[in-house]
Amino acid sequence: MQFTIVTGMSGAGKTQVIRFLEDAGFFCIDNLPPVIVPQLAEMFISINGKYDKVAFVIDSRVGDMIGELLKNLNILRENGYDYKLLFITAGDEVLVKRYKETRRSHPIPSKMGLLDSIRKERKMLEKIYNEADAVIDTSNYSLAQLSKALHKIYFEGKDSELLINVMSFGFKYGIPLDADLVFDVRCFANPYYVDELKDKTGNDKEVQDFVLSTKAAADFMDKLCDMIRFLIPLYIEEGKTSLTICIGCTGGKHRSVTMANKLAEALSDHETNIIHRDILRGKQ
């Protein structure tokens, strides 16, 4: 089981970090009192199999209890639990600007103003900052750059971090709303007009053999697979966690199903789902 404790400066981007972790499959709990971290960790370990990645957000909103964080993390380490302490920060001027834009109240009140609150918080978190396993300064980061930094921390060196959905569909029923990439295969021979294939689908070998029998269709599949393999690392680098590739023919029963199946097979070394949206609809 993998635990992450997210902490750091208010306004530095912890909310965006949690969204990234949730998309990456973490079960996230926000604004957690440090004292209950060991008990929660033990609970999650006891139900391991349902939750294998958990993130706790613990910051200055808990007040003076934040001073108990390192002591309770030491308890985790003594019990042999694997965890990562991630500290999110930003410069004082950047934090002031962000608070001015959002008009939110700082969790550390000060009669001396916002900048004094930020400096008090930074002093409060100094020991935690020094013990962090990873620090991200978001002062000059866009959301995409923050995702890249998080991706490097959590996924660098792993074979696949991108969930790929390959979906066949029929253009007559509309292009899928969640499509990232759309390919039209209506230019290839249609099994619908072959009597013995009309009532079969692209899940049947006879239909697949027919659709891929021409050099053009075979070349298309080779080029499509090469292009997707080229794009996957680029999407991962940008912090994308899921990719939906849609392949359409007229009715979504023969050609698109065949091509989607073949693409999913070619991407079997990645986490891939195959979806045939319109295969059970009416005749083409």
mmCIF file of N, CA and C in Angstrom, residues 37-38 41 70-85 131-133:
data_model
loop_
_atom_site.group_PDB
_atom_site.id
_atom_site.type_symbol
_atom_site.label_atom_id
_atom_site.label_comp_id
_atom_site.label_asym_id
_atom_site.label_seq_id
_atom_site.Cartn_x
_atom_site.Cartn_y
_atom_site.Cartn_z
ATOM 1 N N VAL A 37 -3.579 9.785 12.003
ATOM 2 C CA VAL A 37 -2.920 9.188 10.829
ATOM 3 C C VAL A 37 -2.544 7.725 11.070
ATOM 4 N N PRO A 38 -1.887 7.360 12.186
ATOM 5 C CA PRO A 38 -1.525 5.943 12.372
ATOM 6 C C PRO A 38 -2.734 5.012 12.398
ATOM 7 N N ALA A 41 -4.098 4.688 8.848
ATOM 8 C CA ALA A 41 -3.205 3.853 8.049
ATOM 9 C C ALA A 41 -3.414 2.379 8.369
ATOM 10 N N LEU A 70 4.951 15.262 12.245
ATOM 11 C CA LEU A 70 6.175 14.473 12.099
ATOM 12 C C LEU A 70 6.232 13.332 13.102
ATOM 13 N N LYS A 71 5.757 13.573 14.333
ATOM 14 C CA LYS A 71 5.750 12.511 15.344
ATOM 15 C C LYS A 71 4.885 11.347 14.899
ATOM 16 N N ASN A 72 3.721 11.648 14.315
ATOM 17 C CA ASN A 72 2.815 10.582 13.878
ATOM 18 C C ASN A 72 3.306 9.900 12.609
ATOM 19 N N LEU A 73 4.042 10.632 11.780
ATOM 20 C CA LEU A 73 4.646 9.991 10.611
ATOM 21 C C LEU A 73 5.765 9.044 11.042
ATOM 22 N N ASN A 74 6.470 9.391 12.107
ATOM 23 C CA ASN A 74 7.493 8.483 12.641
ATOM 24 C C ASN A 74 6.876 7.169 13.114
ATOM 25 N N ILE A 75 5.656 7.256 13.642
ATOM 26 C CA ILE A 75 4.946 6.044 14.051
ATOM 27 C C ILE A 75 4.669 5.159 12.830
ATOM 28 N N LEU A 76 4.280 5.793 11.721
ATOM 29 C CA LEU A 76 4.068 5.028 10.486
ATOM 30 C C LEU A 76 5.346 4.312 10.083
ATOM 31 N N ARG A 77 6.456 5.052 10.127
ATOM 32 C CA ARG A 77 7.728 4.449 9.707
ATOM 33 C C ARG A 77 8.126 3.309 10.633
ATOM 34 N N GLU A 78 7.934 3.488 11.930
ATOM 35 C CA GLU A 78 8.276 2.435 12.895
ATOM 36 C C GLU A 78 7.442 1.181 12.675
ATOM 37 N N ASN A 79 6.211 1.372 12.177
ATOM 38 C CA ASN A 79 5.330 0.235 11.908
ATOM 39 C C ASN A 79 5.565 -0.373 10.522
ATOM 40 N N GLY A 80 6.551 0.173 9.808
ATOM 41 C CA GLY A 80 6.921 -0.386 8.514
ATOM 42 C C GLY A 80 6.058 0.060 7.356
ATOM 43 N N TYR A 81 5.298 1.140 7.523
ATOM 44 C CA TYR A 81 4.431 1.616 6.447
ATOM 45 C C TYR A 81 5.219 2.497 5.481
ATOM 46 N N ASP A 82 4.962 2.308 4.208
ATOM 47 C CA ASP A 82 5.609 3.093 3.165
ATOM 48 C C ASP A 82 4.800 4.366 2.932
ATOM 49 N N TYR A 83 5.453 5.515 3.037
ATOM 50 C CA TYR A 83 4.729 6.761 2.770
ATOM 51 C C TYR A 83 5.658 7.777 2.122
ATOM 52 N N LYS A 84 5.046 8.753 1.472
ATOM 53 C CA LYS A 84 5.769 9.853 0.850
ATOM 54 C C LYS A 84 5.206 11.155 1.407
ATOM 55 N N LEU A 85 6.080 12.033 1.884
ATOM 56 C CA LEU A 85 5.674 13.342 2.392
ATOM 57 C C LEU A 85 5.931 14.370 1.299
ATOM 58 N N GLU A 131 11.792 17.980 6.258
ATOM 59 C CA GLU A 131 11.694 16.525 6.287
ATOM 60 C C GLU A 131 10.987 15.946 5.060
ATOM 61 N N ALA A 132 10.525 16.811 4.162
ATOM 62 C CA ALA A 132 9.721 16.351 3.017
ATOM 63 C C ALA A 132 10.530 15.461 2.081
ATOM 64 N N ASP A 133 9.876 14.436 1.546
ATOM 65 C CA ASP A 133 10.497 13.573 0.538
ATOM 66 C C ASP A 133 10.551 14.262 -0.825
#
